[in-house]
């Protein structure tokens, strides 16, 4: 007995005395004064047994126990405890300590504890041998059997074999849970002339008494030579084999089997007999088929489900991805979800996979992901935990449904609803005003009141303009427009827009000027849509001036165009009434009109929509009483999303 | 002396319309373009009746109405709401009537005639009681 033992105690006396007596008892002893030192020694020499004091400064015995069990669960650890450490002792047993002994150490008690450790070690070794060497055992056992059989007549051999097989099966029983015992085996012995000379009961019962018949007769679709049975192969090649075959039972029904053959050689080394063992695999095959079908179904479900499905490990690495996911996001397996799916370096905040790993519950999450072709999708993500047999969450499945279209539709529908509801009010006002115009025109004509006639005619003209503009804005928004884009020269675009607004500005006595920097350059835009957006913004500026009642103020609107490497900036400044903060923030929302009955509330909304569609942005600075500045920034190159429609051939501006 | 009517509306076209309808039918008019304005005009002109739009910049109709009814001199002045907002009949409970834009001018005139006629009768009755 030369087990190695590591003795750990902070008291030198105990180390010396105990060390000596352990060495006397034949152990290979190493000693450590602290838990930390013990860990180091443990790593180097891996002793079989550790004998450690439970209370030590620094790493305690209990900590040491946990650490070494973590590294090597098989190591036997005996705890040395003082009086009154019972609680610690029990804790250590819970942590799988072998035993504990109390100070002062009684030699007998120590011996009992050590014996217990030995028992555990040898039991474990046996167990390991059994499990690890089962295959060897089977081989050994069959070799032994075959060896024995050589000496015996065929029938005797059968008996011996049955016993051996039973023993073998019993030995395997513990690991395979008895399944093997239940499996029916057909056993037969064949002569070298391909004649069945013995068969076991089950063989005779199921396949019929074929003793004296030809070896291949029990097989389905096998014959004498060109398509010989496994027995023939064993005779010809002189060695055993394992093949899947089909046997035919008494009633002519097929039985799928796994056939093992073993040739038995005579003293000259020639094949004399062939042992044939067939295991009925129909149940196994049925289960296998069922499994295959289920797998196939799940596989199909996984691939064809109308969503993106991935399975991820704790590091958010994609372990599996379904076909749809792979189509839109590339072969993601092995990559990180946040990289492949969302194009981020770090996991998303609020990651539902993380949450499911944490609490085992399914979670929902809505986010925007980018496909490999650069398209953005709104997705609704569901997660579900995947557990192993022990119930631990090993992976999380993530299912993401593409709700981009739904979101777009929702946005559009809610905006349309808002639009209709709110324009209704504006239209009612306009209709009332038109009623008024018509009444005044009619009554003016009746009374020969030329002044009223002229005035009401002017009013009707203005009102009709307003109505037209409102209806056009409405139609513009109600119809989804694709950009009919072309390359636009800023130095042409700006004066063209200015020409549309200037007459109105001048009629209101507002000075209107523009200035285009030489570096303004070109940009890609739908000139038609964009110019109505600019007209809206510029008219808004002019109206801000006319609404200003400050006396003697010279009102002016100025548009400055300048170029940056990747974008063009339009800066529209007025010195009109200005806006407070709330007005500024609500400015681009639908139907917010600061102009009372004069505004439809759609103009600026449509303008900002158009600019956004171009991938640009509008910012506003304003101060009540001082004026307002709009800065419209447009990229020189349209984003891909805006170019979904093929470019229309359009004359250059 | 003709009855005087205060028209409160932020849309100048509608103000013109009402002014013409009412003056064509023998009423004197004054107008204001929002609630704040209206209060000043009210004090100055002391109208017999008010037509009131609800949604206006600066001060909305209902707020003006509350202020007006707090003044003892005006608390009984009849108000006719003329607005494009739906559900307007709820906005001002004690309004004589609520008309939705676009409104029927004859109906408006009818309501005004009735309202002012009744008021006159009750005032006459009060006057005779006082005697």
XYZ file of C-alpha atoms in Angstrom:
784
model
C 0.000 0.000 0.000
C 1.815 3.113 -1.140
C -0.870 5.778 -1.218
C 0.444 9.279 -1.170
C -0.860 11.609 1.448
C -0.663 15.357 1.904
C -0.745 16.513 5.501
C -1.823 20.106 6.057
C -1.698 21.751 9.464
C -0.515 25.101 10.732
C 0.856 23.537 13.933
C 4.363 22.285 13.381
C 4.051 19.746 16.238
C 1.134 17.997 14.626
C 2.836 18.028 11.232
C 5.911 16.334 12.676
C 4.216 13.721 14.863
C 1.437 12.831 12.481
C 3.813 12.909 9.526
C 6.082 10.386 11.199
C 3.348 7.981 12.159
C 1.826 8.169 8.661
C 5.212 7.484 7.102
C 5.580 4.549 9.477
C 2.242 3.236 8.288
C 3.716 3.129 4.812
C 2.383 6.318 3.290
C 4.263 8.587 1.020
C 3.879 11.790 3.035
C 4.242 15.423 2.050
C 3.420 18.280 4.415
C 2.160 21.831 4.066
C 1.806 24.502 6.735
C -0.908 26.520 4.986
C -3.833 25.934 2.678
C -2.102 27.916 -0.054
C 1.021 25.809 0.153
C -1.134 22.696 0.166
C -2.777 23.792 -3.085
C 0.626 24.266 -4.705
C 1.817 20.860 -3.554
C -1.454 19.337 -4.631
C -0.985 20.668 -8.119
C 2.513 19.232 -8.340
C 2.113 15.799 -6.818
C -1.608 15.022 -6.845
C -1.711 12.957 -3.643
C -4.472 10.367 -3.183
C -5.419 11.579 0.249
C -5.323 14.957 1.943
C -5.393 15.207 5.693
C -6.059 18.793 6.622
C -6.721 20.876 9.669
C -10.067 22.618 9.336
C -9.015 25.889 10.970
C -5.998 27.601 9.544
C -5.044 31.213 8.956
C -5.455 32.180 5.301
C -7.053 29.487 3.196
C -9.050 27.372 5.633
C -9.381 23.616 5.508
C -12.930 23.964 4.207
C -11.806 26.303 1.428
C -8.984 23.929 0.561
C -11.510 21.097 0.419
C -13.724 23.018 -2.021
C -10.788 24.015 -4.186
C -9.257 20.568 -4.531
C -12.635 18.895 -5.060
C -13.165 21.388 -7.823
C -9.885 20.381 -9.463
C -10.010 16.674 -8.695
C -13.292 15.351 -7.348
C -11.683 11.982 -6.681
C -9.193 13.128 -4.079
C -10.010 11.899 -0.583
C -9.943 14.622 2.030
C -10.017 13.912 5.746
C -10.632 16.914 7.992
C -8.988 17.407 11.349
C -11.257 19.384 13.633
C -10.968 20.847 17.082
C -13.641 20.557 19.744
C -16.755 22.522 18.987
C -16.098 22.587 15.251
C -18.953 20.187 14.652
C -20.737 22.642 12.405
C -17.653 22.978 10.224
C -17.194 19.216 10.229
C -20.724 18.680 8.968
C -20.257 21.348 6.353
C -17.141 19.612 5.150
C -18.974 16.309 4.858
C -21.541 18.072 2.738
C -18.661 19.224 0.557
C -17.776 15.575 0.044
C -15.011 15.215 2.632
C -14.240 11.560 3.321
C -14.396 11.798 7.082
C -13.335 13.988 9.948
C -11.305 13.250 13.030
C -11.105 15.313 16.155
C -8.081 16.638 18.010
C -6.318 15.232 19.924
C -5.889 12.606 17.282
C -6.646 9.069 18.284
C -4.641 6.621 16.180
C -7.516 4.177 15.849
C -9.882 6.843 14.688
C -7.299 8.027 12.202
C -6.882 4.489 10.917
C -10.617 4.064 10.461
C -10.782 7.295 8.508
C -7.838 6.294 6.363
C -9.324 2.878 5.713
C -12.465 4.520 4.622
C -10.485 6.620 2.203
C -8.777 3.505 0.855
C -12.077 1.778 0.389
C -13.394 4.686 -1.519
C -10.304 4.856 -3.671
C -10.328 1.175 -4.532
C -14.071 1.171 -5.101
C -13.702 4.027 -7.444
C -10.856 2.360 -9.266
C -12.881 -0.757 -9.697
C -15.781 1.208 -10.941
C -13.596 3.065 -13.342
C -12.082 -0.147 -14.550
C -15.503 -1.538 -15.141
C -16.716 1.376 -17.082
C -13.555 2.229 -18.928
C -12.586 -1.293 -19.786
C -15.945 -2.737 -20.507
C -15.015 -3.184 -24.119
C -11.801 -4.949 -23.196
C -13.747 -7.139 -20.868
C -16.156 -8.078 -23.577
C -13.253 -8.926 -25.816
C -11.463 -10.863 -23.097
C -14.585 -12.666 -22.142
C -15.416 -13.690 -25.708
C -11.817 -14.740 -26.311
C -11.965 -16.823 -23.201
C -15.213 -18.320 -24.393
C -13.964 -19.115 -27.846
C -10.880 -20.662 -26.289
C -13.076 -22.806 -24.095
C -15.297 -23.769 -26.948
C -12.486 -25.227 -28.899
C -12.267 -27.951 -26.333
C -15.940 -28.678 -26.219
C -18.570 -30.090 -28.423
C -20.822 -27.569 -30.046
C -23.780 -28.047 -27.755
C -21.617 -27.841 -24.666
C -20.122 -24.721 -25.978
C -23.575 -23.275 -26.354
C -24.242 -23.822 -22.704
C -20.991 -22.312 -21.670
C -21.591 -19.458 -23.984
C -25.026 -18.766 -22.604
C -23.620 -18.652 -19.139
C -20.813 -16.418 -20.278
C -23.163 -14.181 -22.149
C -25.424 -13.930 -19.188
C -22.502 -12.999 -16.998
C -21.422 -10.501 -19.562
C -24.847 -9.024 -19.802
C -25.090 -8.882 -16.046
C -21.815 -7.055 -15.937
C -23.112 -4.574 -18.458
C -26.416 -4.382 -16.720
C -25.310 -1.711 -14.313
C -24.304 0.647 -17.097
C -26.908 -0.078 -19.695
C -29.806 -0.205 -17.276
C -30.927 -3.746 -18.063
C -31.777 -3.021 -21.652
C -29.318 -5.586 -22.868
C -30.895 -8.387 -20.890
C -34.161 -7.734 -22.578
C -32.724 -7.895 -26.058
C -33.374 -11.294 -27.561
C -30.316 -12.930 -29.144
C -30.345 -15.706 -31.685
C -27.275 -17.884 -31.243
C -26.208 -20.604 -33.666
C -23.085 -22.582 -34.430
C -22.223 -23.357 -38.008
C -19.854 -25.940 -39.432
C -17.230 -25.023 -41.971
C -19.477 -26.580 -44.601
C -22.108 -23.954 -43.976
C -24.385 -26.206 -42.022
C -26.200 -25.166 -38.870
C -25.212 -27.583 -36.196
C -26.668 -26.022 -33.089
C -29.003 -23.199 -32.168
C -30.317 -21.765 -28.913
C -33.924 -21.969 -27.744
C -34.922 -18.558 -28.896
C -33.439 -19.283 -32.328
C -35.450 -22.463 -32.658
C -38.566 -20.847 -31.305
C -38.523 -17.896 -33.613
C -36.715 -18.987 -36.712
C -37.655 -22.669 -36.600
C -35.473 -25.660 -35.979
C -32.963 -25.136 -38.698
C -30.353 -27.488 -37.287
C -29.085 -29.491 -40.223
C -30.105 -26.771 -42.667
C -27.816 -24.495 -44.638
C -26.354 -21.496 -42.905
C -27.879 -18.914 -45.245
C -31.408 -20.200 -44.988
C -32.243 -18.085 -41.990
C -31.203 -14.949 -43.888
C -33.307 -12.889 -46.162
C -31.887 -12.520 -49.647
C -28.637 -14.401 -49.059
C -27.502 -17.493 -50.928
C -24.688 -19.931 -51.153
C -21.742 -17.996 -52.469
C -21.883 -14.877 -54.618
C -24.221 -13.262 -52.122
C -23.130 -15.195 -49.083
C -24.205 -14.726 -45.473
C -21.857 -13.489 -42.701
C -21.052 -17.094 -41.768
C -19.517 -17.621 -45.198
C -17.448 -14.480 -44.799
C -16.190 -15.717 -41.439
C -15.199 -19.073 -42.966
C -13.498 -17.490 -45.963
C -11.640 -14.717 -44.200
C -11.005 -16.487 -40.944
C -12.197 -13.604 -38.833
C -15.380 -12.377 -37.255
C -17.502 -9.470 -38.396
C -20.415 -7.368 -37.350
C -23.062 -6.631 -39.973
C -26.659 -5.617 -40.200
C -28.782 -8.328 -41.761
C -32.376 -9.356 -42.174
C -33.485 -12.775 -40.887
C -36.712 -14.508 -41.842
C -38.792 -16.021 -39.051
C -40.962 -19.134 -39.214
C -43.908 -17.188 -40.581
C -41.827 -15.538 -43.271
C -41.661 -12.176 -41.531
C -38.403 -10.266 -41.586
C -36.465 -9.552 -38.407
C -33.755 -6.908 -38.640
C -30.695 -8.042 -36.725
C -27.156 -7.111 -35.901
C -25.093 -10.222 -36.621
C -21.798 -10.933 -34.882
C -19.752 -13.853 -36.124
C -16.683 -15.419 -34.604
C -14.771 -18.214 -36.327
C -13.456 -21.007 -34.126
C -10.212 -22.426 -35.376
C -8.972 -25.987 -35.095
C -5.510 -26.944 -33.995
C -4.151 -26.348 -37.484
C -5.489 -22.839 -37.516
C -8.261 -23.658 -39.981
C -11.798 -22.470 -39.372
C -13.727 -25.300 -37.866
C -16.824 -23.694 -36.548
C -18.474 -20.321 -36.746
C -20.341 -18.847 -33.805
C -23.174 -16.579 -34.925
C -24.965 -14.276 -32.547
C -27.813 -12.117 -33.882
C -29.440 -9.392 -31.912
C -32.963 -8.327 -32.860
C -32.757 -4.641 -33.638
C -36.334 -4.041 -34.701
C -37.140 -2.130 -31.516
C -33.892 -0.217 -31.714
C -34.528 0.416 -35.368
C -38.058 1.583 -34.709
C -36.811 3.967 -32.048
C -34.063 5.083 -34.322
C -36.499 5.713 -37.132
C -38.798 7.576 -34.820
C -35.890 9.664 -33.659
C -34.835 10.313 -37.208
C -38.354 11.371 -38.147
C -38.689 13.610 -35.135
C -35.314 15.116 -35.836
C -36.233 15.608 -39.413
C -39.466 17.301 -38.434
C -37.750 19.536 -35.966
C -35.077 20.253 -38.503
C -37.693 21.252 -41.005
C -39.548 23.321 -38.479
C -36.297 24.975 -37.498
C -35.371 25.803 -41.071
C -38.758 26.689 -42.463
C -40.280 28.610 -39.559
C -41.019 32.124 -40.780
C -38.559 33.695 -38.404
C -34.865 33.832 -37.678
C -33.877 31.168 -35.181
C -30.527 30.751 -33.506
C -29.289 28.725 -30.590
C -26.690 30.525 -28.515
C -24.296 29.605 -25.755
C -23.502 31.654 -22.678
C -21.019 33.817 -24.584
C -23.790 34.678 -27.082
C -21.991 32.610 -29.666
C -24.286 31.202 -32.320
C -24.275 27.420 -32.043
C -26.967 26.847 -34.631
C -28.846 29.058 -37.048
C -31.787 28.196 -39.246
C -31.908 28.526 -42.994
C -33.659 31.891 -42.985
C -31.149 33.323 -40.598
C -28.271 32.071 -42.726
C -29.868 33.484 -45.867
C -30.232 36.989 -44.486
C -27.302 37.215 -42.099
C -24.741 34.794 -43.521
C -23.341 31.659 -41.983
C -23.327 32.844 -38.418
C -22.375 29.663 -36.615
C -19.423 30.348 -34.341
C -19.883 34.125 -34.499
C -21.332 36.309 -31.770
C -25.015 37.109 -32.038
C -24.485 40.837 -31.524
C -21.856 40.905 -34.284
C -23.740 38.900 -36.848
C -27.208 40.154 -36.089
C -26.855 43.705 -34.862
C -23.299 44.557 -35.994
C -22.139 45.592 -32.542
C -18.923 44.836 -30.736
C -20.630 44.234 -27.409
C -23.867 42.493 -26.442
C -26.992 44.652 -26.716
C -28.272 46.328 -23.593
C -31.254 44.431 -22.317
C -30.189 41.326 -24.291
C -33.062 38.856 -23.860
C -30.698 35.882 -24.195
C -28.744 37.154 -21.216
C -31.955 37.576 -19.266
C -33.088 34.057 -20.090
C -29.723 32.677 -18.989
C -30.169 34.602 -15.752
C -33.710 33.668 -14.827
C -34.659 30.740 -17.058
C -37.738 32.604 -18.264
C -38.657 33.439 -21.857
C -38.165 37.084 -22.766
C -39.279 39.470 -25.459
C -37.371 42.279 -27.045
C -37.825 44.535 -30.000
C -34.874 45.847 -31.928
C -33.493 46.764 -35.311
C -31.028 44.435 -37.007
C -28.991 44.813 -40.172
C -28.813 42.063 -42.772
C -25.660 41.250 -44.681
C -26.985 43.205 -47.625
C -27.262 46.222 -45.327
C -31.013 46.259 -44.967
C -32.523 47.183 -41.654
C -35.265 45.051 -40.185
C -37.442 45.645 -37.160
C -37.571 42.363 -35.331
C -39.487 41.064 -32.379
C -37.260 38.666 -30.480
C -38.430 35.817 -28.261
C -36.072 33.685 -26.235
C -36.488 30.326 -24.541
C -34.051 28.369 -22.368
C -32.646 25.023 -23.507
C -31.802 22.743 -20.604
C -29.637 19.658 -20.299
C -30.768 16.464 -18.572
C -29.842 17.915 -15.190
C -32.038 20.929 -15.783
C -29.220 23.433 -16.201
C -29.623 26.043 -18.899
C -26.874 25.311 -21.386
C -28.137 27.256 -24.358
C -30.828 29.726 -25.249
C -32.932 29.654 -28.365
C -33.686 33.000 -29.920
C -36.531 33.471 -32.382
C -36.829 36.763 -34.187
C -39.811 37.702 -36.292
C -39.357 40.295 -38.955
C -41.992 42.943 -38.290
C -40.541 45.639 -40.527
C -43.501 45.737 -42.864
C -45.913 45.680 -39.973
C -44.149 48.568 -38.277
C -44.069 50.587 -41.478
C -47.739 49.941 -42.034
C -48.529 50.785 -38.449
C -46.621 54.053 -38.597
C -48.255 54.941 -41.829
C -51.740 53.997 -40.733
C -51.536 55.850 -37.466
C -50.163 58.900 -39.231
C -52.858 58.687 -41.859
C -55.501 58.411 -39.183
C -54.054 61.387 -37.385
C -53.810 63.237 -40.653
C -57.415 62.672 -41.634
C -58.741 63.458 -38.170
C -56.840 66.615 -37.950
C -57.300 67.900 -41.472
C -61.014 67.405 -41.039
C -60.895 70.276 -38.611
C -58.870 72.461 -40.939
C -61.122 71.652 -43.867
C -64.221 72.547 -41.874
C -62.692 75.939 -41.152
C -61.834 76.417 -44.797
C -65.303 75.419 -45.950
C -66.870 77.835 -43.522
C -64.624 80.583 -44.790
C -65.550 79.672 -48.378
C -69.248 79.764 -47.418
C -68.549 83.211 -46.105
C -66.790 84.260 -49.305
C -69.689 83.053 -51.415
C -72.257 84.709 -49.153
C -70.368 87.973 -49.291
C -69.918 87.749 -53.063
C -73.634 87.055 -53.510
C -74.829 89.708 -51.106
C -72.324 92.182 -52.580
C -73.740 91.588 -56.050
C -77.300 91.953 -54.732
C -76.537 95.238 -53.075
C -74.292 96.476 -55.833
C -71.554 96.743 -53.255
C -68.559 96.636 -55.602
C -66.080 96.825 -52.779
C -67.545 93.764 -51.093
C -67.643 91.900 -54.395
C -63.954 92.567 -55.054
C -62.925 91.809 -51.534
C -64.860 88.559 -51.369
C -63.550 87.530 -54.768
C -59.980 88.016 -53.487
C -60.850 86.032 -50.385
C -62.295 83.171 -52.358
C -59.176 83.097 -54.491
C -56.929 82.883 -51.408
C -59.125 80.306 -49.779
C -59.196 78.146 -52.880
C -55.375 78.323 -52.973
C -55.226 77.225 -49.387
C -57.639 74.401 -49.975
C -55.660 73.277 -52.992
C -52.421 73.295 -51.065
C -53.960 71.370 -48.221
C -55.415 68.741 -50.509
C -52.108 68.403 -52.371
C -50.174 68.022 -49.124
C -52.656 65.408 -48.028
C -52.366 63.536 -51.260
C -48.608 63.788 -51.070
C -48.567 62.113 -47.733
C -51.337 59.623 -48.386
C -49.448 58.238 -51.349
C -46.190 56.527 -50.618
C -43.676 58.126 -52.874
C -40.469 56.633 -54.108
C -37.708 59.101 -54.714
C -37.250 59.947 -58.346
C -33.678 60.933 -57.780
C -31.019 62.504 -59.903
C -27.792 64.377 -59.323
C -28.698 67.948 -58.420
C -26.469 71.012 -58.572
C -26.973 73.034 -55.383
C -26.201 76.243 -57.267
C -29.168 75.533 -59.585
C -31.535 74.098 -57.033
C -31.393 76.974 -54.536
C -32.249 79.820 -56.996
C -35.076 77.735 -58.480
C -36.666 77.279 -55.093
C -36.062 80.948 -54.304
C -37.872 81.971 -57.474
C -40.990 80.148 -56.239
C -41.043 81.948 -52.906
C -39.780 85.400 -53.785
C -43.077 86.818 -55.166
C -44.918 85.905 -51.984
C -42.157 87.373 -49.818
C -42.071 90.588 -51.751
C -45.864 90.907 -51.651
C -45.542 90.770 -47.870
C -42.687 93.277 -47.905
C -40.179 90.716 -46.684
C -36.690 90.961 -48.154
C -35.619 87.603 -49.542
C -31.983 86.819 -50.339
C -29.928 83.746 -51.120
C -26.254 83.001 -51.144
C -24.623 79.868 -52.551
C -21.026 79.090 -51.556
C -18.739 77.987 -54.393
C -18.135 74.640 -52.650
C -21.861 73.786 -52.481
C -21.407 71.231 -55.252
C -23.893 68.490 -56.113
C -26.109 66.065 -54.229
C -28.471 63.238 -55.062
C -32.117 64.155 -54.596
C -35.650 64.046 -55.922
C -35.639 67.680 -56.988
C -39.412 67.897 -57.251
C -40.166 66.537 -53.786
C -37.333 68.433 -52.194
C -38.246 71.742 -53.769
C -41.787 71.573 -52.344
C -40.248 70.802 -48.958
C -38.067 73.883 -49.274
C -40.998 76.001 -50.437
C -42.849 74.934 -47.295
C -39.900 75.861 -45.089
C -39.301 79.189 -46.848
C -42.973 80.157 -46.833
C -43.034 79.313 -43.178
C -40.156 81.748 -42.684
C -41.944 84.467 -44.645
C -45.123 83.904 -42.624
C -43.121 84.113 -39.404
C -42.076 87.598 -40.571
C -45.555 88.778 -41.523
C -46.953 87.494 -38.229
C -44.482 89.680 -36.387
C -46.254 92.860 -35.347
C -43.144 94.644 -34.161
C -43.355 98.113 -35.698
C -40.616 99.462 -37.946
C -38.835 96.133 -38.144
C -37.245 95.421 -41.511
C -38.101 91.783 -42.109
C -35.863 89.508 -44.098
C -35.429 85.853 -44.966
C -32.018 84.566 -46.001
C -31.020 81.192 -47.375
C -27.325 80.270 -47.350
C -26.062 77.117 -49.066
C -22.667 75.679 -48.199
C -20.821 72.463 -48.906
C -19.097 69.936 -46.657
C -17.171 66.930 -47.959
C -20.105 64.530 -47.606
C -23.129 66.800 -47.352
C -24.747 70.081 -48.338
C -26.131 72.488 -45.766
C -29.008 74.895 -46.328
C -29.416 77.512 -43.669
C -32.723 79.433 -43.688
C -32.829 82.411 -41.346
C -35.696 84.793 -40.654
C -36.100 87.636 -38.187
C -39.800 87.036 -37.641
C -41.780 86.150 -34.514
C -39.645 83.197 -33.447
C -40.819 80.225 -31.478
C -40.852 79.071 -27.914
C -39.401 75.722 -27.028
C -42.598 73.731 -27.152
C -43.478 75.045 -30.572
C -39.972 74.214 -31.738
C -40.187 70.644 -30.487
C -43.597 69.964 -31.932
C -42.866 71.746 -35.151
C -42.452 68.716 -37.369
C -45.163 66.588 -35.875
C -48.346 66.189 -37.813
C -50.888 68.962 -37.577
C -49.135 71.203 -35.279
C -49.817 74.632 -36.606
C -48.668 77.782 -34.911
C -50.521 79.822 -37.461
C -53.950 79.264 -36.044
C -56.513 78.840 -38.744
C -54.053 79.849 -41.439
C -51.891 76.732 -41.171
C -52.794 73.238 -42.217
C -50.172 71.677 -39.980
C -49.067 69.371 -42.763
C -46.515 71.489 -44.566
C -43.603 71.229 -42.168
C -44.380 67.611 -41.412
C -44.204 66.722 -45.072
C -41.035 68.802 -45.428
C -39.301 66.951 -42.649
C -40.506 63.599 -44.004
C -39.059 64.440 -47.388
C -35.734 65.512 -45.919
C -35.609 62.332 -43.825
C -36.399 60.231 -46.851
C -33.308 61.769 -48.426
C -31.271 60.668 -45.414
C -30.971 64.277 -44.285
C -31.988 66.145 -41.155
C -33.490 69.467 -40.091
C -32.474 71.317 -36.970
C -34.149 74.421 -35.604
C -32.879 77.279 -33.509
C -35.296 79.997 -32.504
C -36.004 82.696 -30.002
C -39.398 84.344 -29.555
C -39.319 87.864 -30.943
C -35.897 87.457 -32.577
C -36.393 84.945 -35.350
C -35.747 81.395 -36.428
C -32.997 79.460 -38.178
C -33.613 76.143 -39.916
C -30.555 74.127 -40.921
C -31.308 71.458 -43.506
C -28.508 68.967 -44.035
C -28.602 66.643 -47.027
C -26.062 63.907 -47.796
C -24.332 64.165 -51.127
C -25.064 60.498 -51.761
C -28.477 59.053 -51.009
C -28.562 56.143 -48.548
C -29.197 52.760 -50.210
C -32.585 52.500 -48.544
C -33.741 55.596 -50.444
C -32.541 54.145 -53.716
C -34.626 50.995 -53.633
C -36.269 52.071 -56.848
C -34.137 52.069 -59.969
C -32.920 55.441 -60.953
C -35.261 57.181 -63.342
C -33.746 58.776 -66.359
C -34.266 62.407 -65.568
C -32.883 65.499 -67.224
C -30.180 67.156 -65.179
C -31.322 70.244 -63.326
C -80.526 100.792 -30.951
C -79.499 97.593 -32.704
C -78.230 94.652 -30.700
C -74.487 94.337 -30.668
C -72.772 90.989 -31.226
C -69.132 90.157 -30.451
C -67.542 87.724 -32.907
C -64.564 85.800 -31.541
C -62.669 83.796 -34.168
C -59.030 83.638 -35.224
C -59.838 83.155 -38.899
C -60.214 86.617 -40.460
C -62.269 85.192 -43.320
C -64.824 83.776 -40.964
C -64.898 87.015 -38.999
C -65.641 88.909 -42.215
C -68.365 86.397 -43.037
C -70.073 86.722 -39.679
C -69.718 90.501 -39.643
C -71.435 90.721 -43.033
C -74.217 88.256 -42.240
C -75.011 89.966 -38.975
C -74.782 93.520 -40.181
C -76.830 92.622 -43.273
C -79.503 91.492 -40.800
C -79.469 94.611 -38.738
C -77.037 93.813 -35.943
C -74.091 95.858 -34.839
C -70.855 93.856 -34.600
C -67.422 93.893 -33.071
C -64.747 91.196 -33.277
C -61.674 89.721 -31.655
C -59.140 87.181 -32.937
C -58.389 85.365 -29.697
C -59.541 84.998 -26.124
C -57.258 87.637 -24.687
C -58.316 90.154 -27.304
C -61.943 89.257 -26.778
C -61.860 90.165 -23.093
C -60.733 93.699 -23.938
C -63.363 94.088 -26.657
C -65.997 92.746 -24.293
C -65.217 95.387 -21.663
C -65.203 98.151 -24.230
C -68.177 97.225 -26.390
C -70.479 95.471 -23.881
C -72.121 93.280 -26.543
C -75.535 91.643 -26.162
C -74.349 88.274 -27.441
C -71.056 86.499 -28.216
C -70.213 83.973 -30.961
C -67.203 82.015 -29.889
C -64.724 79.810 -31.716
C -63.020 77.259 -29.469
C -59.585 76.641 -30.899
C -57.548 79.795 -31.156
C -53.946 80.764 -30.562
C -52.960 82.399 -27.264
C -56.200 81.857 -25.410
C -58.755 79.215 -26.199
C -62.493 79.822 -26.223
C -63.355 77.891 -23.035
C -60.862 79.905 -21.012
C -62.291 83.145 -22.288
C -65.744 81.876 -21.409
C -64.712 81.131 -17.819
C -63.230 84.578 -17.422
C -66.253 86.210 -18.928
C -68.735 84.447 -16.677
C -66.753 85.519 -13.616
C -67.468 89.148 -14.443
C -70.881 89.981 -12.965
C -71.581 92.375 -15.828
C -71.183 89.639 -18.423
C -72.127 86.456 -16.668
C -75.558 86.355 -18.324
C -74.393 87.389 -21.782
C -75.490 84.561 -24.100
C -72.773 82.675 -25.961
C -73.124 80.741 -29.219
C -70.242 78.394 -29.938
C -69.197 78.126 -33.585
C -66.372 75.653 -34.016
C -65.002 72.908 -36.214
C -64.052 70.742 -33.247
C -66.145 67.662 -32.737
C -67.846 67.270 -29.388
C -68.104 71.017 -28.988
C -71.477 70.900 -27.290
C -69.628 69.575 -24.244
C -66.966 72.257 -24.144
C -69.159 75.044 -22.894
C -72.154 73.721 -21.041
C -74.125 76.874 -20.705
C -73.801 77.973 -24.289
C -77.097 78.905 -25.884
C -76.212 76.722 -28.866
C -73.250 75.034 -30.473
C -72.876 75.212 -34.229
C -70.454 73.075 -36.157
C -68.461 74.601 -38.959
C -69.461 74.835 -41.710
C -72.647 76.274 -40.251
C -76.004 77.253 -41.714
C -76.235 81.084 -41.543
C -80.043 81.002 -41.362
C -79.957 78.724 -38.386
C -77.480 81.028 -36.682
C -79.693 84.063 -37.324
C -82.716 82.167 -36.049
C -80.936 81.244 -32.801
C -79.735 84.803 -32.319
C -83.205 86.220 -32.892
C -84.750 83.799 -30.417
C -82.082 84.312 -27.804
C -82.174 88.087 -27.912
C -85.978 88.101 -28.062
C -86.273 85.940 -24.955
C -83.733 88.021 -23.163
C -85.643 91.146 -23.951
C -88.859 89.639 -22.694
C -87.282 88.535 -19.438
C -85.606 91.900 -19.035
C -88.924 93.611 -19.679
C -90.556 91.349 -17.113
C -87.816 92.140 -14.642
C -88.253 95.840 -15.328
C -91.993 95.617 -14.661
C -91.306 93.670 -11.451
C -88.963 96.388 -10.356
C -91.613 99.035 -10.817
